Coordinates of C-alpha atoms in Angstrom, one line a residue:
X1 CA 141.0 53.7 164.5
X2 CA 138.2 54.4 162.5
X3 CA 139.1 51.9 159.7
X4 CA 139.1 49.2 162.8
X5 CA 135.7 50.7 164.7
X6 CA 133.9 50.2 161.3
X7 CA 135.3 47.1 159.6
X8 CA 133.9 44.1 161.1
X9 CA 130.0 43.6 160.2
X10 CA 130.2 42.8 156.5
X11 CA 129.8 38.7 157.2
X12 CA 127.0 40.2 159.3
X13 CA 125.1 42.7 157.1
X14 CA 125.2 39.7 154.3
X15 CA 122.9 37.3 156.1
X16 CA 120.3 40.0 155.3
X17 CA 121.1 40.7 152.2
X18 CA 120.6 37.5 151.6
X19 CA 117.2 37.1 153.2
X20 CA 116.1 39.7 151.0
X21 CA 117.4 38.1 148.0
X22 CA 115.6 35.0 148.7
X23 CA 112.4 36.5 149.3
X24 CA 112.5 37.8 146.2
X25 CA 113.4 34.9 144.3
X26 CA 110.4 32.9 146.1
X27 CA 108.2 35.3 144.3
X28 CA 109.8 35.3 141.0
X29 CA 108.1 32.1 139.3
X30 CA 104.4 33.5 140.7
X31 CA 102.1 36.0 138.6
X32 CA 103.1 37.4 135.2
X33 CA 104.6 40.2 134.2
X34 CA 103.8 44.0 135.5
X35 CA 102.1 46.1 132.8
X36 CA 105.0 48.6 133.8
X37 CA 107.9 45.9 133.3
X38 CA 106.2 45.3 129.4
X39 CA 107.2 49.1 128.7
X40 CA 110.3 48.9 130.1
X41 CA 111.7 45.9 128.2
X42 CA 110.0 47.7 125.6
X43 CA 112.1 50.7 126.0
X44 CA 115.4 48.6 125.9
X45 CA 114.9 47.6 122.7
X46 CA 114.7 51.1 121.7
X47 CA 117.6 52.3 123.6
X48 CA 117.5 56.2 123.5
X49 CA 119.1 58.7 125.9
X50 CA 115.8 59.3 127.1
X51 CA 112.0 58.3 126.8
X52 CA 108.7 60.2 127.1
X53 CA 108.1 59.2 131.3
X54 CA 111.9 58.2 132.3
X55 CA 115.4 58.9 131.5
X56 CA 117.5 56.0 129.7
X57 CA 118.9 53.7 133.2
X58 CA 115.6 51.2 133.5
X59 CA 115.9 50.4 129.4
X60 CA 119.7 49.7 129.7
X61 CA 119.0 47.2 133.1
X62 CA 116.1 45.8 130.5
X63 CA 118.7 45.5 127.5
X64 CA 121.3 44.0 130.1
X65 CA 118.6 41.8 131.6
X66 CA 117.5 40.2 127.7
X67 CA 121.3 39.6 126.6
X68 CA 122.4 38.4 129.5
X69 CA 119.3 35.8 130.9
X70 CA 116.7 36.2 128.5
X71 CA 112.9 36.8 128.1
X72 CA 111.5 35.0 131.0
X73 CA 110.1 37.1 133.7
X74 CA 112.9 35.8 136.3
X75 CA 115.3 37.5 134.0
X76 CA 113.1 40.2 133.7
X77 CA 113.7 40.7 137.5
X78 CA 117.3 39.5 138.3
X79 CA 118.6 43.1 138.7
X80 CA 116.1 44.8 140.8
X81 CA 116.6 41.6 143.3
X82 CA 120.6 42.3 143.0
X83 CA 119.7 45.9 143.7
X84 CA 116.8 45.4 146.6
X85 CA 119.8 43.2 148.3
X86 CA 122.3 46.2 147.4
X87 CA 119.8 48.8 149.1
X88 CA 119.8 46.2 152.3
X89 CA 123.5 46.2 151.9
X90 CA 124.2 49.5 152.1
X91 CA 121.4 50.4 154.9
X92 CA 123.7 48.1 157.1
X93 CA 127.1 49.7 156.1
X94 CA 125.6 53.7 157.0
X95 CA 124.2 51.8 160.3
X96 CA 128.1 50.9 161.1
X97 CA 128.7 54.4 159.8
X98 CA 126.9 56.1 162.3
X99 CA 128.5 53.8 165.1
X100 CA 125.9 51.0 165.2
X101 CA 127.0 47.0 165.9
X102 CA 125.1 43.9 165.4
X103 CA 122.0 44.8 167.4
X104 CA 121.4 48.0 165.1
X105 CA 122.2 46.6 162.0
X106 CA 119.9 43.5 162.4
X107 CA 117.1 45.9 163.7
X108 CA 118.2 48.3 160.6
X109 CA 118.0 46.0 157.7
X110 CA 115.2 43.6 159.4
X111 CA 112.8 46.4 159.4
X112 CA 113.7 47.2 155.6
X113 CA 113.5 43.8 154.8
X114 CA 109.9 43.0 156.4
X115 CA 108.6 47.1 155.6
X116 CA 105.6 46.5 153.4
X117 CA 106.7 49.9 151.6
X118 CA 109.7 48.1 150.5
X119 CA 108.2 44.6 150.1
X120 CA 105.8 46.0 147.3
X121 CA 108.5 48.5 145.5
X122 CA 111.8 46.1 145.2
X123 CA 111.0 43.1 143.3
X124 CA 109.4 44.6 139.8
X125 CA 111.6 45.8 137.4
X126 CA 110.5 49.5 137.4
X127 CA 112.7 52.8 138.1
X128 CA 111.6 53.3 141.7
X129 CA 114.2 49.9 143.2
X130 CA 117.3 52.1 141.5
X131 CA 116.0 55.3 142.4
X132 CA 115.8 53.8 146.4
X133 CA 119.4 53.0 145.5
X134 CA 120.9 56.1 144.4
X135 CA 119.4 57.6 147.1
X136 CA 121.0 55.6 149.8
X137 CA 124.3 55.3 147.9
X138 CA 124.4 59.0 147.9
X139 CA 123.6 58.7 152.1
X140 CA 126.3 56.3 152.4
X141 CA 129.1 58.2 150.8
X142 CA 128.4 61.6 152.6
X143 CA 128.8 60.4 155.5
X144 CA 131.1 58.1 154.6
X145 CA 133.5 61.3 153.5
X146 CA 132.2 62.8 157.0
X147 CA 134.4 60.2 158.4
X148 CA 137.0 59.6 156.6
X149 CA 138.1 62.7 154.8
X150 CA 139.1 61.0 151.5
X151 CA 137.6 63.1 148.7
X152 CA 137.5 60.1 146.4
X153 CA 133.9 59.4 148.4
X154 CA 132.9 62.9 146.6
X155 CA 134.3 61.3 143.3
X156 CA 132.3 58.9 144.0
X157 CA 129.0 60.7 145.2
X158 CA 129.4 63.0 141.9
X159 CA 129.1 59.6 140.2
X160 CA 125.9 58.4 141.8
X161 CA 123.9 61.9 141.1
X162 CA 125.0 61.8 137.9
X163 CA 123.8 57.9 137.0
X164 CA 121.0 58.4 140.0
X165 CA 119.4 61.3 137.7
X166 CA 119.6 58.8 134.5
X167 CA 117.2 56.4 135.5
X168 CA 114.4 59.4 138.0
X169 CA 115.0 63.2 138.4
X170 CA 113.8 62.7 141.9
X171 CA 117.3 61.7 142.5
X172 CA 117.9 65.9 141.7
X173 CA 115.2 66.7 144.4
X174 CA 117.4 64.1 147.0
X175 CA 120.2 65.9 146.5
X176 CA 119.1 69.6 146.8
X177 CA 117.3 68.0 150.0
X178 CA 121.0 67.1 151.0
X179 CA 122.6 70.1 150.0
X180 CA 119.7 72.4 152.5
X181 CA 120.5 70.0 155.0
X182 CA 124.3 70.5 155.2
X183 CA 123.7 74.2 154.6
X184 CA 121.6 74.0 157.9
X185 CA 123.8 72.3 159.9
X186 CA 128.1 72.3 160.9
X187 CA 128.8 70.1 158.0
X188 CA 128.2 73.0 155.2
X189 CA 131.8 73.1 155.2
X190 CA 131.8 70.3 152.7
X191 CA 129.7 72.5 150.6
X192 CA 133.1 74.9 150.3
X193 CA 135.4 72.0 149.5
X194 CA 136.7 72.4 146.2
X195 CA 136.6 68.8 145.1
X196 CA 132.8 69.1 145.3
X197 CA 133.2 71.3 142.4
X198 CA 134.6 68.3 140.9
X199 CA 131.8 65.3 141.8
X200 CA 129.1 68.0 140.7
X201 CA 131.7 68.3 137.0
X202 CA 131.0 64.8 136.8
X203 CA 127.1 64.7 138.0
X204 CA 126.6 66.9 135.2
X205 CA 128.8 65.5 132.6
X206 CA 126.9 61.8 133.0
X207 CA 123.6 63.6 133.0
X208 CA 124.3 65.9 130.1
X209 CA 123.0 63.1 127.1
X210 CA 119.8 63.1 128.6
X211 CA 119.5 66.9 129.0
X212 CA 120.3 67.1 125.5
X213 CA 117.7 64.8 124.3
X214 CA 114.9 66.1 126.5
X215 CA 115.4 69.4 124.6
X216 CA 115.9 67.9 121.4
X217 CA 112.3 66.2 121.6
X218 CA 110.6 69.3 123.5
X219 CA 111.1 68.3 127.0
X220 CA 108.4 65.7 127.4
X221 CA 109.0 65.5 131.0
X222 CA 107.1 68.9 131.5
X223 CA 104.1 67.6 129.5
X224 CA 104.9 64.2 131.1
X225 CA 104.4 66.0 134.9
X226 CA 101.8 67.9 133.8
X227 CA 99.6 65.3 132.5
X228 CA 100.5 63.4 135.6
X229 CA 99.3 66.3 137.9
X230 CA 96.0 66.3 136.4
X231 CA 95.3 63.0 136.5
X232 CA 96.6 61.6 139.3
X233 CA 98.6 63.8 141.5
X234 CA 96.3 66.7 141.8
X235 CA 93.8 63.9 144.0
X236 CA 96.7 63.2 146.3
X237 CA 95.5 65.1 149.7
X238 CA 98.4 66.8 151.7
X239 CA 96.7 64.7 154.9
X240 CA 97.1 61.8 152.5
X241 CA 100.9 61.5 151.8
X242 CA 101.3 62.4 155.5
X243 CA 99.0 59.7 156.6
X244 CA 101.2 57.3 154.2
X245 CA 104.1 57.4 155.4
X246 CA 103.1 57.2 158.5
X247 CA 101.6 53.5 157.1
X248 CA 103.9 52.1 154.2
X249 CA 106.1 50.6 156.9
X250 CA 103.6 49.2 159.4
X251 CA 105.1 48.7 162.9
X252 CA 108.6 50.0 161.7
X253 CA 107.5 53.8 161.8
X254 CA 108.5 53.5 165.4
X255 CA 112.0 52.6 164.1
X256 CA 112.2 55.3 162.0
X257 CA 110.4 58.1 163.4
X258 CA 113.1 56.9 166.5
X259 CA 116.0 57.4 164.0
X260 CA 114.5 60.9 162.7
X261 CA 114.8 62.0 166.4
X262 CA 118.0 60.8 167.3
X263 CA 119.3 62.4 164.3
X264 CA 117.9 66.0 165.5
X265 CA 118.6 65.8 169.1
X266 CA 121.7 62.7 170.2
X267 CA 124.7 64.3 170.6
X268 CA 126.3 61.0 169.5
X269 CA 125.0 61.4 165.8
X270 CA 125.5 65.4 165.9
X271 CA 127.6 64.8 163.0
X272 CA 124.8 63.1 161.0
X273 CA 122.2 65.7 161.7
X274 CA 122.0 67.2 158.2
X275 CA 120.2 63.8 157.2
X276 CA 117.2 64.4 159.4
X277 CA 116.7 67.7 157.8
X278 CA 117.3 66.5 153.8
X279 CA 114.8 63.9 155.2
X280 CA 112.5 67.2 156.5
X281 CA 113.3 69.3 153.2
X282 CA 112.6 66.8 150.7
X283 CA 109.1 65.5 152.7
X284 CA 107.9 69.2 152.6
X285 CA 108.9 69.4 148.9
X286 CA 106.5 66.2 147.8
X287 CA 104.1 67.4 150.0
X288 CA 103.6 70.7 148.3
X289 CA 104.2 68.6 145.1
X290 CA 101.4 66.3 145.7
X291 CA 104.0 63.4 145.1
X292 CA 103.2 59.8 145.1
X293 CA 103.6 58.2 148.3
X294 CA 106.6 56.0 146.9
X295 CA 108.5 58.7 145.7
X296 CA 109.8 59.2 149.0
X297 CA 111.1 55.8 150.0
X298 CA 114.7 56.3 149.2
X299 CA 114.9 58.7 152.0
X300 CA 114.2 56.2 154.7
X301 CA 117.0 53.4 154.8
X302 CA 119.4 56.2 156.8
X303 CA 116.5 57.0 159.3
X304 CA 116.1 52.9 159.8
X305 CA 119.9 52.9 160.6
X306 CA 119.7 56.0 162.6
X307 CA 116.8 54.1 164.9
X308 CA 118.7 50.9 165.2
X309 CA 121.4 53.4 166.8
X310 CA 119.0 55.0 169.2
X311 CA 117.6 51.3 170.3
X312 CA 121.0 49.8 170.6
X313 CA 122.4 52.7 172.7
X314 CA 118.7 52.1 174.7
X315 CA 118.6 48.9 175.5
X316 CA 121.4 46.4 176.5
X317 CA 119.2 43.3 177.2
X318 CA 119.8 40.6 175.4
X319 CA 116.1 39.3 176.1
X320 CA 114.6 43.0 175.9
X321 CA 116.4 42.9 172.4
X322 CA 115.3 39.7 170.9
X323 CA 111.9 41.1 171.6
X324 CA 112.2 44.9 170.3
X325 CA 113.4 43.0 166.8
X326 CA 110.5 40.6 166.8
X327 CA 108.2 43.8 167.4
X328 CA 109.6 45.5 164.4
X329 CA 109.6 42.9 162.0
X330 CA 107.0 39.9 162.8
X331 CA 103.5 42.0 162.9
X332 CA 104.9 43.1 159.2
X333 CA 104.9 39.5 158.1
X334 CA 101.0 39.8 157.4
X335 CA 101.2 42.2 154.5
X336 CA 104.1 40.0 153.0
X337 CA 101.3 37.8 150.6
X338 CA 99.5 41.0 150.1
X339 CA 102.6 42.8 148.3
X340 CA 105.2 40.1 147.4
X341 CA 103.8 36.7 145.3
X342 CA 105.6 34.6 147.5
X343 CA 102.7 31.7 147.3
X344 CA 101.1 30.6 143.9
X345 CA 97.9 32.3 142.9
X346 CA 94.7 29.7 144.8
X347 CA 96.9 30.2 148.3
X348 CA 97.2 34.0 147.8
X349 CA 93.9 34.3 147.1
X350 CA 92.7 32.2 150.2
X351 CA 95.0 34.9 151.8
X352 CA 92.9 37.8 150.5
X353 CA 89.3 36.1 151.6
X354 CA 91.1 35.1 154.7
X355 CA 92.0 38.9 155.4
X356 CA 88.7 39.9 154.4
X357 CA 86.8 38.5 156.1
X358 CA 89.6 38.6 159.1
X359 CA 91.5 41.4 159.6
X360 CA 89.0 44.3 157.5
X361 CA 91.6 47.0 158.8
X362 CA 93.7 45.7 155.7
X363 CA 90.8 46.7 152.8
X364 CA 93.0 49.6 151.9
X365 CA 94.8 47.0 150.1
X366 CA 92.8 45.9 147.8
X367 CA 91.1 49.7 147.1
X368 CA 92.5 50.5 143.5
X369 CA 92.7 53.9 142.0
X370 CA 89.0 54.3 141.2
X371 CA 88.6 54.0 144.6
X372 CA 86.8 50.7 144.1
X373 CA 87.2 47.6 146.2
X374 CA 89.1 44.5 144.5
X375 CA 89.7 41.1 145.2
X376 CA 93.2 41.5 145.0
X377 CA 95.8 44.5 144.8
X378 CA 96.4 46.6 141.6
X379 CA 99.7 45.7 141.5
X380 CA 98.6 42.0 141.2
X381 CA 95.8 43.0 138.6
X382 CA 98.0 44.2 136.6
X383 CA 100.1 41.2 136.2
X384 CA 97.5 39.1 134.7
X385 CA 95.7 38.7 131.0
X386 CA 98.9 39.9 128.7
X387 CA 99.8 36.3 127.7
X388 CA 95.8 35.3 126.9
X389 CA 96.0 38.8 124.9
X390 CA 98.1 38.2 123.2
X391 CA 97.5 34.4 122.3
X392 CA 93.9 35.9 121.0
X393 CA 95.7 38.4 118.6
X394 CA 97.9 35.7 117.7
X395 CA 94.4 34.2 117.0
X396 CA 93.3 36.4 114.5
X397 CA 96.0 37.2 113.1
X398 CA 96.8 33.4 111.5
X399 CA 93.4 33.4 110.5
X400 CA 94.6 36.0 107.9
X401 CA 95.8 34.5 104.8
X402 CA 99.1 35.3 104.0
X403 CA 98.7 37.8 102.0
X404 CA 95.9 39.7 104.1
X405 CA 98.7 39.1 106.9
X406 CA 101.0 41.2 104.7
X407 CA 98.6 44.5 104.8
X408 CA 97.6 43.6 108.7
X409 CA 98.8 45.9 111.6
X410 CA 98.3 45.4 115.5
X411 CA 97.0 48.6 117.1
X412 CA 96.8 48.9 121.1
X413 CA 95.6 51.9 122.8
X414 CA 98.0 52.0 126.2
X415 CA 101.4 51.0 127.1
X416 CA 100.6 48.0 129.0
X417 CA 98.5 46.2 125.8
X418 CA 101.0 47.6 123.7
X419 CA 104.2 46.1 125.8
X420 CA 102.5 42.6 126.2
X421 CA 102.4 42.5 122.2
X422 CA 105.7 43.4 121.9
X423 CA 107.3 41.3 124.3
X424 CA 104.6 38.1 123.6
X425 CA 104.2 38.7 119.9
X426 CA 108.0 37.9 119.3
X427 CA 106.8 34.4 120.1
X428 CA 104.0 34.6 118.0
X429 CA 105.8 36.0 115.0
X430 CA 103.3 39.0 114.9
X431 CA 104.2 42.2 113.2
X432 CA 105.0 44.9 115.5
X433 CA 102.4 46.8 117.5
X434 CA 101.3 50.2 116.5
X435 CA 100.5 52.6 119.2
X436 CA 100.4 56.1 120.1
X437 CA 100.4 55.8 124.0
X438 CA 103.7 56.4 126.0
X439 CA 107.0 56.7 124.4
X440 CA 105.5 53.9 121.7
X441 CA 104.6 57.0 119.7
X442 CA 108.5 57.6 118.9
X443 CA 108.6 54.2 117.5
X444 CA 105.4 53.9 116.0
X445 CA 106.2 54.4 111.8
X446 CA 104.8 58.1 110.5
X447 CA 102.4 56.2 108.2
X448 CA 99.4 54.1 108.6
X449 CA 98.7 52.1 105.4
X450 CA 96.9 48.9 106.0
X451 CA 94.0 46.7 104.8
X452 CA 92.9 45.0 107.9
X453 CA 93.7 46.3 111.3
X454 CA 93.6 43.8 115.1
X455 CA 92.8 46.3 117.3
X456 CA 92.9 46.3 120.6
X457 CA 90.2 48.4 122.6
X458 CA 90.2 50.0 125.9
X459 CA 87.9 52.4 125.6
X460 CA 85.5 51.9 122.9
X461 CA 87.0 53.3 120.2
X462 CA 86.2 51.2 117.7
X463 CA 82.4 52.3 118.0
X464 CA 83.0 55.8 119.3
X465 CA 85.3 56.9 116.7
X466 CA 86.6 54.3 114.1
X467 CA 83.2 52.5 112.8
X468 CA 82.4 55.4 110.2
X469 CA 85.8 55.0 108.9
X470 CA 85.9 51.5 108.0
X471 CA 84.0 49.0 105.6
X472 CA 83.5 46.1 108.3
X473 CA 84.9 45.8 112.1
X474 CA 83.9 42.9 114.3
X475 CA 84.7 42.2 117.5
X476 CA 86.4 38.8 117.6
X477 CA 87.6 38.4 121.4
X478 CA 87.8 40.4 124.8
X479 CA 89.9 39.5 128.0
X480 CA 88.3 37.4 130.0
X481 CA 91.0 36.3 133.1
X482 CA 88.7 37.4 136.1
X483 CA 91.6 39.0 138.1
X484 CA 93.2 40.9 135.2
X485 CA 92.9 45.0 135.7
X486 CA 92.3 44.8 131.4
X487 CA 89.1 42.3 131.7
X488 CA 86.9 43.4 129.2
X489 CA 89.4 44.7 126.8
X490 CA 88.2 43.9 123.5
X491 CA 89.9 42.7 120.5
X492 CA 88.4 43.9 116.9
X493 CA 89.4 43.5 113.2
X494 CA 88.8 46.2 111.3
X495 CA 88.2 45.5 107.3
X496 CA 89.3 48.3 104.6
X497 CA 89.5 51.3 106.2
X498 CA 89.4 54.7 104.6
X499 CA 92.7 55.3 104.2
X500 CA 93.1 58.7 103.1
X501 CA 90.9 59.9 106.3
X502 CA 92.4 57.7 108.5
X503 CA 96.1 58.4 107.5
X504 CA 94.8 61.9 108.1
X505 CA 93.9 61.6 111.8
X506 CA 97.0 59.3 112.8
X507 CA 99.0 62.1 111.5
X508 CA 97.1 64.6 113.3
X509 CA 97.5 62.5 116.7
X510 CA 101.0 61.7 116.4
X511 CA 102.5 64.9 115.7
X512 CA 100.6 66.2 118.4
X513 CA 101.9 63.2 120.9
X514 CA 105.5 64.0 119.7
X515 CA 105.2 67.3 120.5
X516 CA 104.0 66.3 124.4

C-alpha cells in the first residue's frame, strides 16, 4: 500500500525540475564568471583533501566540470544546474512522502523554483547549491526510512552526512539539528536502532580524510571562522537574520511558515514533527552564531512541502487553487532579473533603473556590504572585470622581452584577482600567479626570486609598503569596467627589487598564512 500511495508523481515532479533547469541555462551565457567560481576551479586543479575555507567536494565538481566540458563558464556551471534541478527533485518526492498529490507538489517545488533565496544561491558554482542538497537528501531519507522501515535508507543517510560534510561542515550542524529533533519527538526510537550505528560508521569513515588534513595543516577552519566572525559575521544583528528569512523567499514565507505549523500541530504529519523542530534547533543555532542568512537555506525545501500539504488538505477548489499557486509564485517573478542573469547586461540594467526609480522597496538589493548603494547587485559586480584583468597583465607581460619574461612573476593580493589569472592566464600563456590570499598560499612556491614583478593592487600596496623596496615600480593599467566590484584595481611593474629584504618578508607572511 505504501509503495502504491507514493509512486505515481515522478512524470509530475519532472516538469519542474525541468523549469528549474531551464531557468538556469537561460542565464548561463550572461555575465562572467563569479570571483568565488575563479577559486574554486582554482582549487580543482589543486585537488587536496581539504583547503583553507572548504573541505575538498566543490574542487572535485570543478575538476569533473574541466575534464568533462571544459573552461567555459557554462561548463563551469553544468553541475550546480544538475543539482538545483536535483534539490527541486527531491522537495517534490518528501512532498509525496508526507502524503501530498499534484496540488502540493506543484505549490512545493513552484515556490522553490520562483523563491529569490533560491534563485540567487543555485546557479554559481559555489559550495552552498550542494550543501542545500545534502540537506534535503538527508530530509528525504529520514523520512523516507519513517515510512518504509528498510534500513538501507540509513545506509544511505550515513552516506549523505558523510559526502554532505566534504563539501560544508554546516551539513554537521543539520544533522545534530535532526538528531535534537527526533530526540524531542516519538521518532527517537530511530536514534536506538542499531543500524544507525552503522550509517554514522560510514559518515565518519567518508569524512575521516578531511579530518585528517585539517589537523595535519593546523585546522585552518578555526582561524578560517574566526577571521570570518570579525569581519563579517560579528555585524550580522540577531533582528537581522530573523528579518531575512522572513524576506529571502518573498511571498512564499506564507508557504513555509504554513508548513512549519502543520508540522508542529496536524495530526496528519504527527510523524514528521521532528522536522519542524531540527528546523527550530538549527535557526536558534545560526542565530546565536551570527550565521549568514544563506546558511540556512537547506533547511527549507521540507517546510515548502510540508505547506503544500497543509494548502492541499485546505482547499479543494480547483479555481481557489490555480489562484493560491499564482500567489506564491508570480509576485516572485520581479526579483528573478535582480538575482538570476536571465536577460543580457543593457536589458538588466534597464531593469535596475526601472526598479529604481519604480518599485524603491527593492534598494536592499543593490546595498552591498559597505553598506553603500550600487547600480547593480554584488553578486553581479563581482562577475565583471577578470577577463579585461587579465588581458592587461597579459599586456605587460609580452612587453617583457623574453628573457625579462623568464625572471617575471604575477602577484595578486585576493582570491578573486588571483583566480581570474589563473583560470584566464592559461590562455595567455602567463606564468602562474603568486599570491598569499586564500588557500593560494599552499600553492604559492616558498621562494620569491624575481627581477620584475606585475602586480596587482587592491589596496595600495605598492606605495604603502613595496616602493622602498624596489629600484622602479610604475603603474601601467587599473580596471576600468564601470560595473566591476575591482574598478580601480591597479596593475604595477615593479623593477629590481631588493631581494634579500623582500624574500625576507614573503617568508615572514607565508609561514604565518600557513599557520592560519
Amino acid at each position: 500500500m505504501y509503495q502504491n500511495r507514493r509512486s505515481t508523481y515522478a512524470g509530475f515532479i519532472l516538469i519542474f525540475v525541468a523549469l528549474k533547469v531551464v531557468l538556469n541555462l537561460l542565464a548561463m551565457p550572461h555575465f562572467g564568471f563569479h570571483r568565488d567560481e575563479l577559486l574554486y576551479l582554482a582549487l580543482g586543479d589543486h585537488l587536496a583533501w581539504g583547503y583553507k575555507e572548504v573541505p575538498p567536494f566543490v574542487a572535485i565538481i570543478a575538476r569533473l566540470s574541466t575534464i568533462l566540458f571544459g573552461s567555459s563558464i557554462f561548463a563551469a556551471r553544468v553541475f550546480c544546474t544538475i543539482f538545483a534541478g536535483l534539490i527541486i527533485w527531491f522537495t517534490g518526492l518528501i512532498t509525496v512522502e508526507l502524503g501530498g498529490k499534484k496540488f502540493a507538489i506543484a505549490l512545493a517545488c513552484l515556490a522553490m523554483v520562483f523563491s529569490p533565496a533560491f534563485v540567487a544561491s543555485d546557479y554559481l558554482l559555489q559550495p552552498v547549491i550542494f550543501d542545500q542538497f545534502w540537506w534535503v537528501l538527508a530530509v528525504y531519507l529520514v523520512v523516507k526510512y519513517i515510512n518504509s522501515s528498510s534500513v538501507k535508507y540509513l545506509y544511505f543517510l550515513g552516506i549523505a552526512i558523510g559526502v554532505g560534510l566534504l563539501n560544508k561542515y554546516t551539513m554537521g550542524f543539520f544533522t545534530i539539528a535532526l538528531i535534537i529533533g527526533l530526540l524531542i519527538t516519538k521518532q527517537r526510537r530511530i536514534l536506538f536502532n542499531k543500524h544507525i550505528l552503522g550509517a554514522a560508521a560510514v559518515a565518519l569513515l567518508l569524512f575521516l580524510p578531511n579530518a585528517i588534513w585539517q589537523f595535519q595543516h593546523h585546522l585552518p577552519v578555526v582561524h578560517h571562522m574566526a577571521t570570518l566572525r570579525a569581519t563579517q559575521l560579528d555585524y550580522i544583528k540577531p533582528t537581522d537574520f530573523i528579518s531575512q528569512q522572513l524576506l529571502v523567499h518573498g511571498i512564499a514565507v506564507f508557504l513555509w511558515l504554513t508548513g512549519f505549523f502543520f508540522l508542529i500541530f496536524s495530526f496528519k504529519l504527527r510523524k514528521y514533527q521532528f522536522l519542524a523542530f531540527a528546523y527550530l534547533a538549527i535557526f536558534i543555532f545560526l542565530l546565536e552564531m551570527s550565521g549568514k542568512v544563506y546558511y540556512i537555506f537547506g533547511a527549507y525545501p521540507m517546510l515548502f512541502a510540508a505547506g503544500g500539504f497543509g494548502f492541499e488538505r485546505w482547499i479543494k477548489n480547483y479555481a481557489l487553487r490555480t489562484m493560491i499557486i499564482c500567489l506564491f509564485t508570480l509576485p516572485n517573478l520581479i526579483f528573478l532579473p535582480m538575482l538570476l542573469p536571465v536577460l543580457p547586461l543593457n536589458q538588466t540594467m534597464a531593469f535596475f533603473r526601472f526598479t529604481d526609480k519604480n518599485v524603491p522597496v527593492l534598494q536592499f538589493t543593490v546595498i552591498w556590504e559597505d553598506q553603500k548603494k550600487h547600480s547593480t547587485t554584488q553578486d553581479y559586480a563581482d562577475m565583471f572585470g577578470w577577463d579585461e584583468l587579465a588581458k592587461k597583465v597579459a599586456d605587460i607581460y609580452n612587453s617583457l622581452t623574453p628573457d625579462q619574461q623568464k625572471h617575471t612573476i604575477i602577484w595578486a593580493d585576493n582570491y578573486g584577482e588571483a583566480g581570474a589569472m589563473h583560470h584566464y592566464g592559461k590562455q595567455y600563456n602567463l606564468p602562474d600567479v603568486y599570491s598569499l590570499d586564500s588557500s593560494f598560499t599552499l600553492w604559492t612556491p616558498p621562494t620569491l626570486d624575481a627581477d620584475y614583478i606585475i602586480y596587482i593592487d587592491d589596496d595600495n600596496n605598492v606605495t604603502r609598503r613595496l616602493a622602498p623596496l624596489v629600484q622602479s615600480y610604475k603603474k601601467i593599467g587599473e580596471i576600468d569596467y564601470p560595473l566591476a566590484r575591482e574598478k580601480g584595481t591597479e596593475i604595477y611593474l615593479l623593477t629590481k627589487p631588493n631581494k634579500a629584504q623582500l624574500q625576507q618578508i614573503y617568508q615572514s607572511e607565508r609561514a604565518k598564512k600557513l599557520l592560519e
